[in-house]
mmCIF file of C-alpha atoms in Angstrom:
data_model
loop_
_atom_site.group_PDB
_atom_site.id
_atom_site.type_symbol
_atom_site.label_atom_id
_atom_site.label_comp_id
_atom_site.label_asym_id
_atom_site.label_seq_id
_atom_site.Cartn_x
_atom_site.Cartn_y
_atom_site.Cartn_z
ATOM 1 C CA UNK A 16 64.992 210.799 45.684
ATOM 2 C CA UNK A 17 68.489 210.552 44.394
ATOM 3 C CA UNK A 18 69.732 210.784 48.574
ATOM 4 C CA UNK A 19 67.653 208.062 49.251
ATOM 5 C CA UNK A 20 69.500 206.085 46.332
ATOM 6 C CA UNK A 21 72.775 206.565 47.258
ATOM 7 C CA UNK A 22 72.421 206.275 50.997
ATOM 8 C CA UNK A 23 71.088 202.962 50.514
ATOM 9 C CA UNK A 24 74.037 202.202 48.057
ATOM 10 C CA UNK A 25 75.873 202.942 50.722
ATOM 11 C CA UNK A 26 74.315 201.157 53.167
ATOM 12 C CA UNK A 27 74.362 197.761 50.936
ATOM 13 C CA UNK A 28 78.074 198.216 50.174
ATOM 14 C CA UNK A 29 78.849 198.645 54.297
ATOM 15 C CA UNK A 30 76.751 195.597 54.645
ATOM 16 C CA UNK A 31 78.838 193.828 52.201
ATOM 17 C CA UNK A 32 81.565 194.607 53.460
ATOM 18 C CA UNK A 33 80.802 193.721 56.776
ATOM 19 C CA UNK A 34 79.955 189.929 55.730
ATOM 20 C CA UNK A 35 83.951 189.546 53.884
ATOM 21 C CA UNK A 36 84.841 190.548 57.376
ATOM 22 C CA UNK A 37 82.934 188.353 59.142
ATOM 23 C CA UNK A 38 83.866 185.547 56.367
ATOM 24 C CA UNK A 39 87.620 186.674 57.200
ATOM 25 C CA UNK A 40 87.448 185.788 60.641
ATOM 26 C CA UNK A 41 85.815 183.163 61.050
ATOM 27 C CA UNK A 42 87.918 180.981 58.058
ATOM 28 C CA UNK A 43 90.569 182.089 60.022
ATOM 29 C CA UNK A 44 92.115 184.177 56.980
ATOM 30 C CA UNK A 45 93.883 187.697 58.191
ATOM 31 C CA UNK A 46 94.549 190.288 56.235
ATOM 32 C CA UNK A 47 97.212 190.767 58.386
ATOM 33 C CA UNK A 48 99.997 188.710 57.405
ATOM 34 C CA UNK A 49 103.009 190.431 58.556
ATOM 35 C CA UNK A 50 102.900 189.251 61.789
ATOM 36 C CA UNK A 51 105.991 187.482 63.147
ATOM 37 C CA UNK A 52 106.235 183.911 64.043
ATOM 38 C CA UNK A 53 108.541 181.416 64.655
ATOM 39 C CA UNK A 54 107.848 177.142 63.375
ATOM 40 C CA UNK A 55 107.552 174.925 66.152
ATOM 41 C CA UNK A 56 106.437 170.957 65.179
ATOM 42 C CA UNK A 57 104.617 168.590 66.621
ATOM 43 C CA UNK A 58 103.663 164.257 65.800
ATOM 44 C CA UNK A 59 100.624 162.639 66.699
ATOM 45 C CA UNK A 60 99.297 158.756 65.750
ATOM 46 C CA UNK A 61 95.959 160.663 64.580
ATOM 47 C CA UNK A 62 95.185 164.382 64.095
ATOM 48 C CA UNK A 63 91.146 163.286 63.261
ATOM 49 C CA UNK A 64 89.856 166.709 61.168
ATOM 50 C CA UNK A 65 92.891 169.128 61.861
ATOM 51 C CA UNK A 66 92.826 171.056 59.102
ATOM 52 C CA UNK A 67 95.119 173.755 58.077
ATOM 53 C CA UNK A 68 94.670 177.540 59.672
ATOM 54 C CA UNK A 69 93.528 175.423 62.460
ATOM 55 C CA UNK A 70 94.320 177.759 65.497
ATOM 56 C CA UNK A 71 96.814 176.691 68.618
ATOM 57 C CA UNK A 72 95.527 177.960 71.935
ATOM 58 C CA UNK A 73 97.018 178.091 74.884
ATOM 59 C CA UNK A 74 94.865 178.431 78.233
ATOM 60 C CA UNK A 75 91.647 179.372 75.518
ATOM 61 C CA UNK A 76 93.866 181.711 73.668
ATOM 62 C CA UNK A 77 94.736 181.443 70.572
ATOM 63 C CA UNK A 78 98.664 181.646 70.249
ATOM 64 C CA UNK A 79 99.101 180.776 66.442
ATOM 65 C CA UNK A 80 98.202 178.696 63.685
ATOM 66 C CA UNK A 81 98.514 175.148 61.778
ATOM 67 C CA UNK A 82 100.144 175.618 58.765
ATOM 68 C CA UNK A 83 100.573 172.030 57.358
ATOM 69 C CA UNK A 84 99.716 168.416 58.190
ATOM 70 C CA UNK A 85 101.571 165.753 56.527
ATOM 71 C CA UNK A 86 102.751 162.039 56.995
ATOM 72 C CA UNK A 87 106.116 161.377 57.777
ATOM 73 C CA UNK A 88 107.158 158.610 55.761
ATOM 74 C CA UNK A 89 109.701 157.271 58.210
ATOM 75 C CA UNK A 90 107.462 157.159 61.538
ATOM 76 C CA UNK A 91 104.419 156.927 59.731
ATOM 77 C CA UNK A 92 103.107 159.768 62.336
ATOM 78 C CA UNK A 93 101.292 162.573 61.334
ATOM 79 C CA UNK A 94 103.627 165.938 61.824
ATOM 80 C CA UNK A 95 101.552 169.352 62.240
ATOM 81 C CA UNK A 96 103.666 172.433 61.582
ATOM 82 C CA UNK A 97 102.756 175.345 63.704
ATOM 83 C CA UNK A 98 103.280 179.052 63.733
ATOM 84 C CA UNK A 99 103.703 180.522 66.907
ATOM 85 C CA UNK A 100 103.312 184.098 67.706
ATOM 86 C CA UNK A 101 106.458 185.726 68.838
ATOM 87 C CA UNK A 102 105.392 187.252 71.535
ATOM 88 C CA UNK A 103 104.762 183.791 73.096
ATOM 89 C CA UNK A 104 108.689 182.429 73.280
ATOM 90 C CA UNK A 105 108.296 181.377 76.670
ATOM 91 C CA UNK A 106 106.995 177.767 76.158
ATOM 92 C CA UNK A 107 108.841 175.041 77.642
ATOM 93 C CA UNK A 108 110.249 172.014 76.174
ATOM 94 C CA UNK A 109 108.149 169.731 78.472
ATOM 95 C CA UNK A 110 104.973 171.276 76.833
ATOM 96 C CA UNK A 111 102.266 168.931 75.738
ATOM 97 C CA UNK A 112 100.396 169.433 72.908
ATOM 98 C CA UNK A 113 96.780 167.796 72.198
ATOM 99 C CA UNK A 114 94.065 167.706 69.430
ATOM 100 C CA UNK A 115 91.175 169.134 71.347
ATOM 101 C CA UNK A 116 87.804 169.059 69.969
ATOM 102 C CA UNK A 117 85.234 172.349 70.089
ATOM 103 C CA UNK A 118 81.938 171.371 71.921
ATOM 104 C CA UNK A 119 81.116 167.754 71.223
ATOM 105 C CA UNK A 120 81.626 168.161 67.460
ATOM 106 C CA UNK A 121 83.126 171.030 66.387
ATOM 107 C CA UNK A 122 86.362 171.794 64.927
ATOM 108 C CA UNK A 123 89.340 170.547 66.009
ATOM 109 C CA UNK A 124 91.834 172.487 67.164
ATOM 110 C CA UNK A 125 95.793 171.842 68.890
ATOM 111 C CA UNK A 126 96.359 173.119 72.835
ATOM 112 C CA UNK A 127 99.111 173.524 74.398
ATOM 113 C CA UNK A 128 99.976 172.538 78.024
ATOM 114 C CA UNK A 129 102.645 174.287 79.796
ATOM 115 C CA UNK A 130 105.173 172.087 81.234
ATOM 116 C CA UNK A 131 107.931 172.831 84.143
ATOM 117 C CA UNK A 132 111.197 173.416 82.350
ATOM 118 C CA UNK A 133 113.446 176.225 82.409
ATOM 119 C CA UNK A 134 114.546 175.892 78.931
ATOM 120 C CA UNK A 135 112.004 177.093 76.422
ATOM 121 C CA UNK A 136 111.152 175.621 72.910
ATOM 122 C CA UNK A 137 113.159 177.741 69.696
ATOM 123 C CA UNK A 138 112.624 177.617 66.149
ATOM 124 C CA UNK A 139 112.212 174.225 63.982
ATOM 125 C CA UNK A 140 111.901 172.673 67.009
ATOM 126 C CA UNK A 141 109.555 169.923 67.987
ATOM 127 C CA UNK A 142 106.828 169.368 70.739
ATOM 128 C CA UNK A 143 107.809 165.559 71.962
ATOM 129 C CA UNK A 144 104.844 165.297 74.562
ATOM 130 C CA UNK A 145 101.308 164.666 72.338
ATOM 131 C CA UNK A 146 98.258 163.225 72.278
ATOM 132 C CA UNK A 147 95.843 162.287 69.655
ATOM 133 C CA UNK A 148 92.641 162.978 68.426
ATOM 134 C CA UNK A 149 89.610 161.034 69.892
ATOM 135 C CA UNK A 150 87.730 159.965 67.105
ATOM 136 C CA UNK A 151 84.553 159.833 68.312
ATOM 137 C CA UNK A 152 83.560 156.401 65.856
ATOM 138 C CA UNK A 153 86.467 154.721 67.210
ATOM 139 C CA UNK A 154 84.975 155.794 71.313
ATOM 140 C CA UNK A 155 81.814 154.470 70.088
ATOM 141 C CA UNK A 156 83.167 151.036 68.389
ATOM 142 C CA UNK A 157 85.357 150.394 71.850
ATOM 143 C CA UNK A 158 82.284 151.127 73.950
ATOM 144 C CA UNK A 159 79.764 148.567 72.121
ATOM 145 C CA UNK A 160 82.629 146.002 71.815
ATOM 146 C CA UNK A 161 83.033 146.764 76.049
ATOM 147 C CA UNK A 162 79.478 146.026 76.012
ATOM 148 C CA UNK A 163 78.972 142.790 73.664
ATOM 149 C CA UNK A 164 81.865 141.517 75.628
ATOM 150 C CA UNK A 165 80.386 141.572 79.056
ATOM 151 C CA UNK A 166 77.481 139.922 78.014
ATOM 152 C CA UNK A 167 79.390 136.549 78.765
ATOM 153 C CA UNK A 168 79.196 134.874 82.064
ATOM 154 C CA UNK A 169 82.007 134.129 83.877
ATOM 155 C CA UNK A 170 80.673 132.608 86.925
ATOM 156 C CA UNK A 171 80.147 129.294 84.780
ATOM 157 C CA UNK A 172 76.644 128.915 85.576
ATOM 158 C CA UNK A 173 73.457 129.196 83.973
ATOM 159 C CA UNK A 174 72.173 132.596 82.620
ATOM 160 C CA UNK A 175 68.478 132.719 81.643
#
């Protein structure tokens, strides 16, 4: 009786432990944080939901992580830091960088496009090529406006 007690003890306490895993990865969180990065930047007129530990992918992998979003008070931009795994140092500086959206609302997260350059982006340095976030109420707002507006008749005749 007391084997059965313990091995499902044990059993509950692998399951457990299992679940912070699972938690761990998908919040993004790592227990490994002695990897090396370097900072790379990046602006956009709207990051929508980018969050922090967003991830940055690169051809579907993931390459790093966001580790801030803030306003610049000068542009009046939002500026996303990034951290960059070392092992990727060969991006150029023509790169583009986008807000890309997970299915058709999931989380949002930045990819990178590799430009043509020989040079290759260092340290503190910033990604010049972006585009925004499509916020999907602002898509919908244009499209029924589109719509209201073609409702008028142009040809100058009578409509019935």
């Amino acid at each position: 009786m007391r084997t059965v007690e313990i091995s499902v003890g044990a059993f509950l306490l692998a399951g457990l432990f299992a679940l912070v895993l699972l938690a761990l990865r998908v919040s993004g969180l790592s227990l490994n944080t002695e990897a090396s990065t370097y900072r790379l930047y990046a602006e956009f007129d709207n990051v929508g939901s980018l969050t922090k530990r967003a991830k940055v992918a690169m051809g579907g992998v993931t390459i790093g992580r966001v580790v801030d979003v803030e306003l610049d008070k000068k542009t009046y931009m939002a500026r996303v830091v990034m951290d960059i795994d070392t092992n990727i140092d060969n991006i150029p500086v023509d790169s583009s960088a986008a807000i890309i959206t997970a299915g058709l609302l999931g989380e949002k997260f930045i990819g990178i496009s590799i430009g043509g350059a020989a040079e290759f982006l260092q340290d503190e340095e910033t990604i010049d090529d972006t585009q925004s976030a499509i916020v999907l109420e602002d898509l919908i707002g244009k499209f029924l406006l589109g719509s209201v507006g073609s409702d008028d008749d142009s040809s100058g005749g009578d409509s019935f």
